[in-house]
mmCIF file of C-alpha atoms in Angstrom:
data_model
loop_
_atom_site.group_PDB
_atom_site.id
_atom_site.type_symbol
_atom_site.label_atom_id
_atom_site.label_comp_id
_atom_site.label_asym_id
_atom_site.label_seq_id
_atom_site.Cartn_x
_atom_site.Cartn_y
_atom_site.Cartn_z
ATOM 1 C CA MET O 1425 64.904 75.000 104.981
ATOM 2 C CA ASN O 1426 68.394 72.635 107.167
ATOM 3 C CA VAL O 1427 67.756 73.636 110.071
ATOM 4 C CA LEU O 1428 70.926 70.367 110.703
ATOM 5 C CA GLY O 1429 72.562 71.879 107.775
ATOM 6 C CA ILE O 1430 72.902 75.279 108.330
ATOM 7 C CA ILE O 1431 75.004 73.773 112.540
ATOM 8 C CA ALA O 1432 76.545 71.790 111.086
ATOM 9 C CA SER O 1433 77.685 75.212 108.907
ATOM 10 C CA GLY O 1434 78.027 76.488 112.016
ATOM 11 C CA VAL O 1435 80.387 74.448 113.596
ATOM 12 C CA ALA O 1436 82.611 73.518 110.947
ATOM 13 C CA ALA O 1437 82.943 77.537 111.134
ATOM 14 C CA LEU O 1438 84.287 77.429 114.542
ATOM 15 C CA PHE O 1439 86.440 74.837 113.585
ATOM 16 C CA ILE O 1440 88.069 75.941 110.328
ATOM 17 C CA THR O 1441 88.832 79.492 112.126
ATOM 18 C CA VAL O 1442 90.481 78.349 114.758
ATOM 19 C CA ALA O 1443 92.640 75.748 112.851
ATOM 20 C CA LEU O 1444 93.686 77.827 110.661
ATOM 21 C CA ALA O 1445 93.620 81.272 112.809
ATOM 22 C CA LYS O 1446 96.283 78.578 115.563
ATOM 23 C CA VAL O 1447 98.314 77.619 111.801
ATOM 24 C CA ALA O 1448 99.070 81.791 111.057
ATOM 25 C CA ARG O 1449 99.824 82.796 114.476
ATOM 26 C CA ARG O 1450 102.897 80.496 114.803
ATOM 27 C CA ALA O 1451 104.022 81.172 111.419
ATOM 28 C CA ALA O 1452 103.727 85.910 112.651
ATOM 29 C CA LEU O 1453 105.087 83.817 116.330
ATOM 30 C CA ARG O 1454 108.364 81.853 114.334
ATOM 31 C CA PRO O 1455 111.009 84.644 114.562
ATOM 32 C CA HIS O 1456 112.013 85.596 111.419
ATOM 33 C CA ALA O 1457 115.951 87.779 110.411
ATOM 34 C CA PRO O 1458 114.402 91.551 110.032
ATOM 35 C CA ASP O 1459 115.622 93.402 107.337
ATOM 36 C CA GLU O 1460 117.116 96.333 109.250
ATOM 37 C CA PRO O 1461 119.143 96.067 113.069
ATOM 38 C CA GLY O 1462 117.033 96.360 115.114
ATOM 39 C CA GLY O 1463 113.948 95.834 113.127
ATOM 40 C CA ARG O 1464 111.187 93.630 112.985
ATOM 41 C CA ALA O 1465 110.095 91.768 110.692
ATOM 42 C CA PRO O 1466 107.982 92.786 108.082
ATOM 43 C CA ARG O 1467 106.966 89.587 107.481
ATOM 44 C CA ALA O 1468 105.697 88.437 110.686
ATOM 45 C CA GLU O 1469 103.520 91.721 110.030
ATOM 46 C CA ALA O 1470 102.316 91.375 107.393
ATOM 47 C CA LEU O 1471 100.575 87.682 108.115
ATOM 48 C CA ARG O 1472 99.643 89.089 111.896
ATOM 49 C CA ALA O 1473 97.791 91.657 109.146
ATOM 50 C CA ALA O 1474 95.589 89.255 107.428
ATOM 51 C CA GLY O 1475 94.680 87.790 110.111
ATOM 52 C CA GLY O 1476 91.673 87.719 108.288
ATOM 53 C CA ALA O 1477 91.178 85.827 106.281
ATOM 54 C CA THR O 1478 91.057 82.730 108.025
ATOM 55 C CA VAL O 1479 87.584 84.165 108.936
ATOM 56 C CA VAL O 1480 87.428 84.619 105.150
ATOM 57 C CA LEU O 1481 88.071 81.327 104.568
ATOM 58 C CA GLY O 1482 86.394 79.768 107.831
ATOM 59 C CA VAL O 1483 83.491 81.662 107.345
ATOM 60 C CA GLY O 1484 83.199 81.206 103.231
ATOM 61 C CA ALA O 1485 83.929 77.333 103.517
ATOM 62 C CA ALA O 1486 82.411 75.920 105.753
ATOM 63 C CA ALA O 1487 78.879 77.754 104.103
ATOM 64 C CA GLY O 1488 79.561 77.794 100.609
ATOM 65 C CA GLY O 1489 80.081 73.670 101.856
ATOM 66 C CA ALA O 1490 76.574 74.026 103.060
ATOM 67 C CA LEU O 1491 75.013 75.112 99.870
ATOM 68 C CA TRP O 1492 76.176 72.826 98.404
ATOM 69 C CA LEU O 1493 74.987 70.305 100.397
ATOM 70 C CA GLY O 1494 71.156 72.092 100.227
ATOM 71 C CA ALA O 1495 71.003 72.991 103.907
ATOM 72 C CA ALA O 1496 69.623 76.963 101.566
ATOM 73 C CA ASP O 1497 67.493 75.260 99.004
ATOM 74 C CA ASP O 1498 64.548 78.248 100.332
ATOM 75 C CA ALA O 1499 66.691 80.690 98.982
ATOM 76 C CA ALA O 1500 69.479 79.458 97.398
ATOM 77 C CA SER O 1501 70.287 81.842 94.614
ATOM 78 C CA SER O 1502 70.486 84.877 97.228
ATOM 79 C CA VAL O 1503 72.660 82.826 99.834
ATOM 80 C CA ALA O 1504 75.018 82.450 96.530
ATOM 81 C CA GLY O 1505 74.301 86.549 95.643
ATOM 82 C CA LEU O 1506 75.529 87.690 98.847
ATOM 83 C CA LEU O 1507 78.626 85.390 99.657
ATOM 84 C CA ALA O 1508 79.892 86.164 96.493
ATOM 85 C CA GLY O 1509 79.948 89.732 97.395
ATOM 86 C CA ALA O 1510 81.326 88.920 100.849
ATOM 87 C CA GLY O 1511 84.629 87.122 98.676
ATOM 88 C CA ILE O 1512 84.518 90.212 95.978
ATOM 89 C CA ALA O 1513 84.605 93.002 99.566
ATOM 90 C CA ALA O 1514 87.294 90.162 100.669
ATOM 91 C CA ALA O 1515 89.811 89.982 97.326
ATOM 92 C CA LEU O 1516 89.745 94.414 97.567
ATOM 93 C CA GLY O 1517 89.777 94.333 101.423
ATOM 94 C CA LEU O 1518 93.726 91.073 100.492
ATOM 95 C CA VAL O 1519 94.646 94.114 97.567
ATOM 96 C CA HIS O 1520 94.180 96.812 100.337
ATOM 97 C CA ASP O 1521 96.564 95.212 102.651
ATOM 98 C CA VAL O 1522 99.227 94.530 99.771
ATOM 99 C CA LYS O 1523 99.137 97.567 98.448
ATOM 100 C CA PRO O 1524 97.221 100.381 100.446
ATOM 101 C CA PHE O 1525 95.696 102.762 98.089
ATOM 102 C CA ARG O 1526 92.816 105.202 98.426
ATOM 103 C CA ALA O 1527 89.130 104.577 99.418
ATOM 104 C CA VAL O 1528 86.840 107.014 96.540
ATOM 105 C CA PHE O 1529 88.398 103.325 94.237
ATOM 106 C CA ARG O 1530 87.126 101.161 96.566
ATOM 107 C CA LEU O 1531 83.673 102.319 96.516
ATOM 108 C CA PRO O 1532 82.754 101.183 92.380
ATOM 109 C CA VAL O 1533 84.288 97.627 93.803
ATOM 110 C CA GLN O 1534 81.697 97.897 96.980
ATOM 111 C CA THR O 1535 78.976 99.160 94.326
ATOM 112 C CA ALA O 1536 79.246 96.424 91.807
ATOM 113 C CA ALA O 1537 79.378 93.508 94.243
ATOM 114 C CA ALA O 1538 75.988 95.064 96.511
ATOM 115 C CA ILE O 1539 73.921 94.948 92.947
ATOM 116 C CA LEU O 1540 75.650 91.857 92.381
ATOM 117 C CA VAL O 1541 74.449 90.533 95.522
ATOM 118 C CA VAL O 1542 70.342 92.819 94.691
ATOM 119 C CA CYS O 1543 69.587 90.553 91.311
ATOM 120 C CA LEU O 1544 70.811 87.283 92.816
ATOM 121 C CA ALA O 1545 68.309 88.445 95.845
ATOM 122 C CA GLY O 1546 65.536 89.277 92.894
ATOM 123 C CA LEU O 1547 64.516 92.900 94.763
ATOM 124 C CA SER O 1548 62.495 95.253 92.908
ATOM 125 C CA PRO O 1549 64.630 98.450 91.431
ATOM 126 C CA ALA O 1550 63.674 101.224 94.177
ATOM 127 C CA ALA O 1551 64.103 98.666 97.121
ATOM 128 C CA GLY O 1552 67.384 97.504 95.079
ATOM 129 C CA ALA O 1553 68.909 100.607 95.336
ATOM 130 C CA LEU O 1554 68.197 102.045 98.517
ATOM 131 C CA ALA O 1555 70.275 97.720 99.363
ATOM 132 C CA VAL O 1556 72.897 98.524 97.098
ATOM 133 C CA LEU O 1557 73.384 102.336 99.134
ATOM 134 C CA TRP O 1558 72.857 100.233 102.584
ATOM 135 C CA ILE O 1559 75.187 97.968 101.954
ATOM 136 C CA VAL O 1560 78.481 100.090 100.990
ATOM 137 C CA LEU O 1561 76.839 102.074 103.326
ATOM 138 C CA VAL O 1562 77.780 100.380 106.806
ATOM 139 C CA THR O 1563 80.643 98.242 105.466
ATOM 140 C CA ASN O 1564 82.868 100.906 105.156
ATOM 141 C CA ALA O 1565 80.454 102.299 108.695
ATOM 142 C CA PHE O 1566 82.034 97.877 110.276
ATOM 143 C CA ALA O 1567 85.522 98.569 108.530
ATOM 144 C CA LEU O 1568 86.439 101.732 109.900
ATOM 145 C CA LEU O 1569 85.817 99.930 113.789
ATOM 146 C CA ASP O 1570 89.160 98.213 113.241
ATOM 147 C CA HIS O 1571 91.615 100.364 114.858
ATOM 148 C CA VAL O 1572 91.224 98.261 118.597
ATOM 149 C CA ASP O 1573 91.984 95.451 119.648
ATOM 150 C CA GLY O 1574 88.753 92.604 119.623
ATOM 151 C CA LEU O 1575 86.611 95.359 118.681
ATOM 152 C CA LEU O 1576 85.598 94.763 115.544
ATOM 153 C CA THR O 1577 85.063 91.286 115.766
ATOM 154 C CA THR O 1578 82.845 91.701 119.833
ATOM 155 C CA VAL O 1579 80.297 94.189 117.829
ATOM 156 C CA GLY O 1580 81.151 92.288 114.862
ATOM 157 C CA LEU O 1581 79.824 89.069 116.718
ATOM 158 C CA VAL O 1582 76.513 90.779 118.782
ATOM 159 C CA THR O 1583 75.240 92.177 114.863
ATOM 160 C CA ALA O 1584 75.805 88.692 113.376
ATOM 161 C CA ALA O 1585 73.360 87.535 116.824
ATOM 162 C CA GLY O 1586 70.632 90.009 116.367
ATOM 163 C CA LEU O 1587 70.955 89.207 112.846
ATOM 164 C CA LEU O 1588 71.012 85.623 113.485
ATOM 165 C CA ALA O 1589 67.823 85.551 115.518
ATOM 166 C CA CYS O 1590 65.039 87.924 112.931
ATOM 167 C CA ALA O 1591 66.187 85.969 109.803
ATOM 168 C CA ALA O 1592 65.708 82.522 112.000
ATOM 169 C CA LEU O 1593 62.143 84.218 112.702
ATOM 170 C CA GLY O 1594 61.522 85.648 109.638
ATOM 171 C CA GLU O 1595 59.845 84.009 106.129
ATOM 172 C CA ASP O 1596 63.084 82.584 104.613
ATOM 173 C CA SER O 1597 65.204 81.021 107.184
ATOM 174 C CA ALA O 1598 67.496 80.251 104.813
ATOM 175 C CA LEU O 1599 69.087 83.373 105.378
ATOM 176 C CA ALA O 1600 70.194 82.711 109.083
ATOM 177 C CA LEU O 1601 72.815 79.900 106.797
ATOM 178 C CA LEU O 1602 76.166 82.832 106.344
ATOM 179 C CA PRO O 1603 74.763 84.793 110.073
ATOM 180 C CA THR O 1604 75.713 81.475 111.711
ATOM 181 C CA ALA O 1605 78.208 80.397 109.494
ATOM 182 C CA LEU O 1606 79.555 84.047 110.989
ATOM 183 C CA VAL O 1607 79.595 83.448 114.877
ATOM 184 C CA ALA O 1608 80.883 80.664 115.088
ATOM 185 C CA GLY O 1609 84.225 82.254 112.901
ATOM 186 C CA LEU O 1610 84.473 85.503 114.816
ATOM 187 C CA ALA O 1611 83.495 83.962 117.699
ATOM 188 C CA GLY O 1612 86.800 81.268 117.224
ATOM 189 C CA PHE O 1613 88.605 84.050 115.603
ATOM 190 C CA LEU O 1614 88.487 86.110 118.705
ATOM 191 C CA LEU O 1615 90.900 84.172 120.649
ATOM 192 C CA HIS O 1616 93.681 85.625 118.608
ATOM 193 C CA ASN O 1617 93.178 88.999 118.320
ATOM 194 C CA TRP O 1618 91.717 90.003 121.670
ATOM 195 C CA HIS O 1619 94.045 92.554 123.401
ATOM 196 C CA PRO O 1620 96.990 91.905 123.423
ATOM 197 C CA ALA O 1621 96.351 90.704 120.009
ATOM 198 C CA ARG O 1622 98.444 88.277 118.217
ATOM 199 C CA LEU O 1623 95.587 88.312 114.397
ATOM 200 C CA ARG O 1624 94.452 91.464 113.243
ATOM 201 C CA LEU O 1625 91.601 91.408 110.971
ATOM 202 C CA GLY O 1626 93.247 93.563 108.110
ATOM 203 C CA ALA O 1627 91.467 95.196 105.321
ATOM 204 C CA SER O 1628 90.138 91.917 104.023
ATOM 205 C CA GLY O 1629 88.667 90.146 107.263
ATOM 206 C CA ALA O 1630 87.184 93.962 108.175
ATOM 207 C CA GLN O 1631 85.813 94.428 104.013
ATOM 208 C CA PHE O 1632 84.327 90.849 104.625
ATOM 209 C CA ILE O 1633 82.766 91.056 108.207
ATOM 210 C CA GLY O 1634 81.351 94.637 107.342
ATOM 211 C CA PHE O 1635 79.375 93.232 103.721
ATOM 212 C CA THR O 1636 78.248 89.994 105.310
ATOM 213 C CA LEU O 1637 76.432 91.853 108.056
ATOM 214 C CA ALA O 1638 75.548 94.979 105.401
ATOM 215 C CA ALA O 1639 74.443 92.710 102.483
ATOM 216 C CA SER O 1640 72.765 90.394 105.624
ATOM 217 C CA GLY O 1641 70.113 92.930 106.798
ATOM 218 C CA ALA O 1642 69.203 94.664 103.811
ATOM 219 C CA LEU O 1643 68.089 90.045 102.337
ATOM 220 C CA ILE O 1644 66.313 89.930 106.149
ATOM 221 C CA GLN O 1645 64.370 92.816 105.577
ATOM 222 C CA ALA O 1646 63.876 92.547 101.732
ATOM 223 C CA ALA O 1647 62.112 88.913 103.660
ATOM 224 C CA ALA O 1648 60.860 89.634 106.304
ATOM 225 C CA PRO O 1649 56.408 89.532 106.471
ATOM 226 C CA PRO O 1650 54.425 92.617 106.137
ATOM 227 C CA GLY O 1651 53.433 93.010 109.119
ATOM 228 C CA ARG O 1652 56.691 93.266 111.060
ATOM 229 C CA THR O 1653 58.617 96.582 111.897
ATOM 230 C CA ALA O 1654 61.979 95.431 109.549
ATOM 231 C CA TRP O 1655 62.856 99.109 108.738
ATOM 232 C CA ALA O 1656 63.133 100.436 111.773
ATOM 233 C CA ALA O 1657 63.811 97.548 113.232
ATOM 234 C CA LEU O 1658 67.001 96.673 111.734
ATOM 235 C CA PRO O 1659 68.510 98.975 110.260
ATOM 236 C CA VAL O 1660 69.539 99.927 114.665
ATOM 237 C CA LEU O 1661 71.392 96.502 114.550
ATOM 238 C CA ALA O 1662 73.908 98.626 113.149
ATOM 239 C CA THR O 1663 73.849 101.522 114.943
ATOM 240 C CA VAL O 1664 77.908 101.756 116.934
ATOM 241 C CA ALA O 1665 79.053 101.185 113.547
ATOM 242 C CA LEU O 1666 77.321 104.000 112.098
ATOM 243 C CA ALA O 1667 77.224 106.134 116.112
ATOM 244 C CA ASP O 1668 81.719 105.758 115.091
ATOM 245 C CA THR O 1669 82.051 107.374 111.265
ATOM 246 C CA ALA O 1670 78.800 109.922 112.484
ATOM 247 C CA LEU O 1671 81.477 110.927 115.324
ATOM 248 C CA VAL O 1672 84.537 111.199 113.366
ATOM 249 C CA LEU O 1673 82.635 113.218 109.988
ATOM 250 C CA ILE O 1674 81.434 115.589 111.897
ATOM 251 C CA SER O 1675 84.845 115.879 113.797
ATOM 252 C CA ARG O 1676 86.653 116.175 111.400
ATOM 253 C CA ARG O 1677 84.627 119.068 110.266
ATOM 254 C CA ARG O 1678 84.317 121.258 112.903
ATOM 255 C CA ALA O 1679 88.285 120.458 112.764
ATOM 256 C CA ALA O 1680 88.111 121.313 109.141
ATOM 257 C CA ARG O 1681 90.040 118.662 108.616
ATOM 258 C CA SER O 1682 90.133 115.985 105.584
ATOM 259 C CA PRO O 1683 86.980 112.802 106.051
ATOM 260 C CA LEU O 1684 89.063 110.921 103.888
ATOM 261 C CA ARG O 1685 91.887 111.425 105.847
ATOM 262 C CA ASP O 1686 91.913 108.363 109.204
ATOM 263 C CA THR O 1687 92.604 109.986 112.191
ATOM 264 C CA ASP O 1688 93.001 109.133 115.975
ATOM 265 C CA ASP O 1689 89.390 110.149 116.110
ATOM 266 C CA HIS O 1690 87.599 107.412 116.358
ATOM 267 C CA ILE O 1691 85.258 105.693 119.748
ATOM 268 C CA ALA O 1692 87.461 103.423 121.288
ATOM 269 C CA HIS O 1693 90.575 105.582 120.961
ATOM 270 C CA ARG O 1694 88.548 109.002 122.905
ATOM 271 C CA LEU O 1695 87.364 106.255 125.685
ATOM 272 C CA ARG O 1696 91.392 105.640 126.122
ATOM 273 C CA ARG O 1697 92.380 109.047 126.156
ATOM 274 C CA VAL O 1698 89.370 109.478 129.333
ATOM 275 C CA ARG O 1699 91.853 105.484 130.820
ATOM 276 C CA VAL O 1700 89.844 102.835 129.619
ATOM 277 C CA THR O 1701 90.951 100.295 128.785
ATOM 278 C CA VAL O 1702 91.562 98.119 126.148
ATOM 279 C CA PRO O 1703 90.020 95.846 126.717
ATOM 280 C CA GLY O 1704 87.552 97.549 128.976
ATOM 281 C CA THR O 1705 87.141 99.663 125.857
ATOM 282 C CA SER O 1706 85.472 96.785 123.080
ATOM 283 C CA VAL O 1707 83.482 94.794 126.166
ATOM 284 C CA LEU O 1708 82.107 99.022 126.722
ATOM 285 C CA LEU O 1709 81.351 99.247 123.195
ATOM 286 C CA ALA O 1710 79.544 95.615 122.682
ATOM 287 C CA LEU O 1711 77.052 95.941 125.009
ATOM 288 C CA TRP O 1712 76.371 99.966 123.627
ATOM 289 C CA ALA O 1713 76.211 97.380 120.293
ATOM 290 C CA ALA O 1714 73.767 95.121 122.035
ATOM 291 C CA VAL O 1715 70.890 97.323 124.162
ATOM 292 C CA PRO O 1716 70.312 97.936 119.596
ATOM 293 C CA VAL O 1717 70.139 94.576 118.526
ATOM 294 C CA ALA O 1718 68.338 93.341 121.252
ATOM 295 C CA THR O 1719 65.730 95.392 121.801
ATOM 296 C CA GLY O 1720 65.475 95.733 117.801
ATOM 297 C CA THR O 1721 65.061 92.151 117.373
ATOM 298 C CA LEU O 1722 62.022 92.125 119.941
ATOM 299 C CA VAL O 1723 60.914 94.919 118.113
ATOM 300 C CA TYR O 1724 61.648 92.300 115.263
ATOM 301 C CA ALA O 1725 59.663 89.196 116.328
ATOM 302 C CA ASP O 1726 56.866 91.741 117.851
ATOM 303 C CA LEU O 1727 57.028 91.548 121.484
ATOM 304 C CA LEU O 1728 57.989 95.278 121.764
ATOM 305 C CA HIS O 1729 56.317 98.236 119.927
ATOM 306 C CA PRO O 1730 58.314 99.966 117.361
ATOM 307 C CA ALA O 1731 58.673 103.434 119.828
ATOM 308 C CA PHE O 1732 60.444 101.027 121.352
ATOM 309 C CA LEU O 1733 63.578 101.765 119.373
ATOM 310 C CA LEU O 1734 63.869 105.722 120.468
ATOM 311 C CA LEU O 1735 65.351 105.077 123.779
ATOM 312 C CA PRO O 1736 68.720 103.755 122.068
ATOM 313 C CA LEU O 1737 69.067 106.047 119.402
ATOM 314 C CA ALA O 1738 68.263 108.672 121.322
ATOM 315 C CA GLY O 1739 70.790 107.196 124.069
ATOM 316 C CA THR O 1740 73.230 106.723 120.931
ATOM 317 C CA VAL O 1741 73.595 110.762 120.059
ATOM 318 C CA ALA O 1742 73.808 112.134 123.898
ATOM 319 C CA ALA O 1743 76.788 109.521 123.654
ATOM 320 C CA VAL O 1744 78.125 110.824 120.656
ATOM 321 C CA PHE O 1745 78.035 114.826 121.785
ATOM 322 C CA ALA O 1746 79.225 113.703 125.128
ATOM 323 C CA LEU O 1747 81.815 112.641 122.926
ATOM 324 C CA LEU O 1748 82.897 115.205 120.998
ATOM 325 C CA ARG O 1749 83.859 116.520 124.073
ATOM 326 C CA ILE O 1750 86.454 114.319 124.246
ATOM 327 C CA PRO O 1751 89.349 116.602 122.622
ATOM 328 C CA ALA O 1752 90.521 114.363 119.593
ATOM 329 C CA TYR O 1753 93.107 116.508 118.284
ATOM 330 C CA ALA O 1754 96.146 117.799 119.060
ATOM 331 C CA PRO O 1755 96.301 121.757 119.790
ATOM 332 C CA PRO O 1756 97.655 123.582 116.593
ATOM 333 C CA ARG O 1757 101.563 124.309 117.394
ATOM 334 C CA THR O 1758 102.523 128.537 117.967
ATOM 335 C CA THR O 1759 105.517 129.593 116.778
ATOM 336 C CA ARG O 1760 106.890 131.795 119.220
ATOM 337 C CA PRO O 1761 108.237 135.089 118.797
ATOM 338 C CA ARG O 1762 113.076 135.102 118.047
ATOM 339 C CA THR O 1763 114.492 135.935 120.847
ATOM 340 C CA THR O 1764 117.865 136.961 121.804
ATOM 341 C CA PRO O 1765 119.347 134.736 124.487
ATOM 342 C CA PRO O 1766 120.281 136.324 127.475
ATOM 343 C CA ARG O 1767 123.938 136.285 127.223
ATOM 344 C CA THR O 1768 123.454 137.855 123.253
ATOM 345 C CA ALA O 1769 121.361 141.590 124.941
ATOM 346 C CA ALA O 1770 123.798 141.535 127.565
ATOM 347 C CA ARG O 1771 126.578 141.789 125.375
ATOM 348 C CA ARG O 1772 125.383 144.159 122.843
ATOM 349 C CA THR O 1773 123.647 146.816 125.741
ATOM 350 C CA THR O 1774 127.286 146.707 127.288
ATOM 351 C CA ALA O 1775 129.513 146.968 124.342
ATOM 352 C CA SER O 1776 126.771 150.167 123.478
ATOM 353 C CA THR O 1777 127.128 151.612 126.949
ATOM 354 C CA THR O 1778 131.153 151.231 127.326
ATOM 355 C CA GLY O 1779 130.944 153.354 123.740
ATOM 356 C CA ALA O 1780 128.338 156.746 124.908
ATOM 357 C CA ALA O 1781 130.333 156.872 127.684
ATOM 358 C CA ILE O 1782 133.992 158.060 125.556
ATOM 359 C CA PRO O 1783 133.433 161.328 124.195
ATOM 360 C CA SER O 1784 134.652 163.001 121.623
ATOM 361 C CA ALA O 1785 137.613 164.464 121.036
ATOM 362 C CA ALA O 1786 137.859 168.501 122.398
ATOM 363 C CA PHE O 1787 139.334 170.288 119.476
ATOM 364 C CA ALA O 1788 142.450 172.720 121.098
ATOM 365 C CA PRO O 1789 142.032 176.038 118.888
ATOM 366 C CA GLY O 1790 143.010 176.267 115.402
ATOM 367 C CA ALA O 1791 143.143 171.744 114.603
ATOM 368 C CA THR O 1792 142.149 171.026 112.080
ATOM 369 C CA GLY O 1793 139.316 167.697 112.901
ATOM 370 C CA PRO O 1794 138.334 165.028 110.861
ATOM 371 C CA ALA O 1795 135.851 164.217 107.753
ATOM 372 C CA PRO O 1796 132.039 163.600 108.665
ATOM 373 C CA GLY O 1797 133.026 160.481 108.833
ATOM 374 C CA ASN O 1798 136.135 159.398 108.114
ATOM 375 C CA GLY O 1799 137.794 157.136 111.587
ATOM 376 C CA THR O 1800 137.012 158.322 115.318
ATOM 377 C CA ALA O 1801 138.167 161.906 115.985
ATOM 378 C CA SER O 1802 140.420 160.681 118.858
ATOM 379 C CA ALA O 1803 143.185 159.166 116.552
ATOM 380 C CA SER O 1804 142.264 161.396 112.855
ATOM 381 C CA ALA O 1805 142.046 165.069 114.971
ATOM 382 C CA ARG O 1806 145.781 166.077 115.354
ATOM 383 C CA THR O 1807 147.345 169.334 116.724
ATOM 384 C CA ALA O 1808 148.582 172.478 114.280
ATOM 385 C CA ALA O 1809 151.873 171.720 116.204
ATOM 386 C CA ARG O 1810 150.571 168.260 114.284
ATOM 387 C CA HIS O 1811 150.826 166.108 118.189
ATOM 388 C CA PRO O 1812 147.981 164.192 118.234
ATOM 389 C CA THR O 1813 144.954 165.484 120.360
ATOM 390 C CA VAL O 1814 143.725 163.255 123.440
ATOM 391 C CA PRO O 1815 141.357 163.225 124.653
ATOM 392 C CA PRO O 1816 138.994 164.452 128.438
ATOM 393 C CA PRO O 1817 138.772 161.844 131.243
ATOM 394 C CA PRO O 1818 135.084 160.637 131.335
ATOM 395 C CA THR O 1819 135.192 163.001 134.539
ATOM 396 C CA GLY O 1820 133.665 165.325 133.047
ATOM 397 C CA ARG O 1821 136.199 168.386 133.220
ATOM 398 C CA SER O 1822 136.222 171.146 130.442
ATOM 399 C CA ALA O 1823 139.420 170.727 127.724
ATOM 400 C CA ALA O 1824 141.096 174.279 129.268
ATOM 401 C CA PRO O 1825 142.354 173.160 132.479
ATOM 402 C CA VAL O 1826 143.678 170.537 131.868
ATOM 403 C CA ALA O 1827 146.079 171.531 128.387
ATOM 404 C CA ALA O 1828 147.037 173.876 131.450
ATOM 405 C CA GLU O 1829 147.884 170.838 134.220
ATOM 406 C CA ARG O 1830 149.902 168.888 131.001
ATOM 407 C CA SER O 1831 151.544 172.940 129.226
#
């Protein structure tokens, strides 16, 4: 392994990423004519969302150049397969940025890229099958963290640093090439991705980071010395990403929601509901990720007993249950019963009362009344002399005294 070549690849990844991100930032902030009055230019939004391409190009160019110059002769096929698989994942994310499609359609491409990595690494069928499942799971888990400014960049930076330390301690230290370039590239991109973010990773950068971290962990674990507990130490490095995925699946299961529809129910969204700022959320989750990463690295180096891994895992489980108590979904809207407006109700009450206060006409002897159901009595009732009858006054007196007074 060429140590100087790996260090040079990290430096190159840092400068290339910073330069490309600066160019993309200037292009994104350049004023453009919006399509609609008062709208925002779609070109600027597309450039901001495709900021992850700067990380892909910076890390890929630096790692590919170092590989071509012979910096990883001991594991050239493994590093080449890892770089090729990460490139396929980045291309898949770029297509999704241009024209979004369902998450189900990404799984076959991710699985094919993981199989390519496993085949070029020369893993056994059993280990290869587990590695493929691990790569696909962790890739999507890390990609789900790209919903807050700087979150995936900081957590990925901490995780890549842990993988770099584990690769440097392992027998096949040439696998440290890609984690080194990724650490440098993420550090350079964080300058533009910190809140308020001028550039965003997008699906391309998120898929690239997640695949690189997952595949690097699988290959470092496969190349670990037999005496070390890599099977328990390395999976701990993805604690935060897996905890966020578990939180989302549990909460959506409880709320009877689709697990594939992305909503505001991640860890960062719940922390924002308890008034944690966006930079504070990124820092808090980076510190959360640093605890299991440091513990797993020390266990991998045989400096701690594997039982210490239970401490960050227990803390993560307790944190997930505590976060589940923070409401993530709005309560369902209840339809109120349709009520009559007060003025309309008053009018109806007055009309019915007035109509009830008018008594029906009293017919004189020999008068012919109206047929049932034909108009009112005051309009159709007439006496024998063909004079219309007069209804009694509302004083309650009978019709006979009234007729006597009028005669």
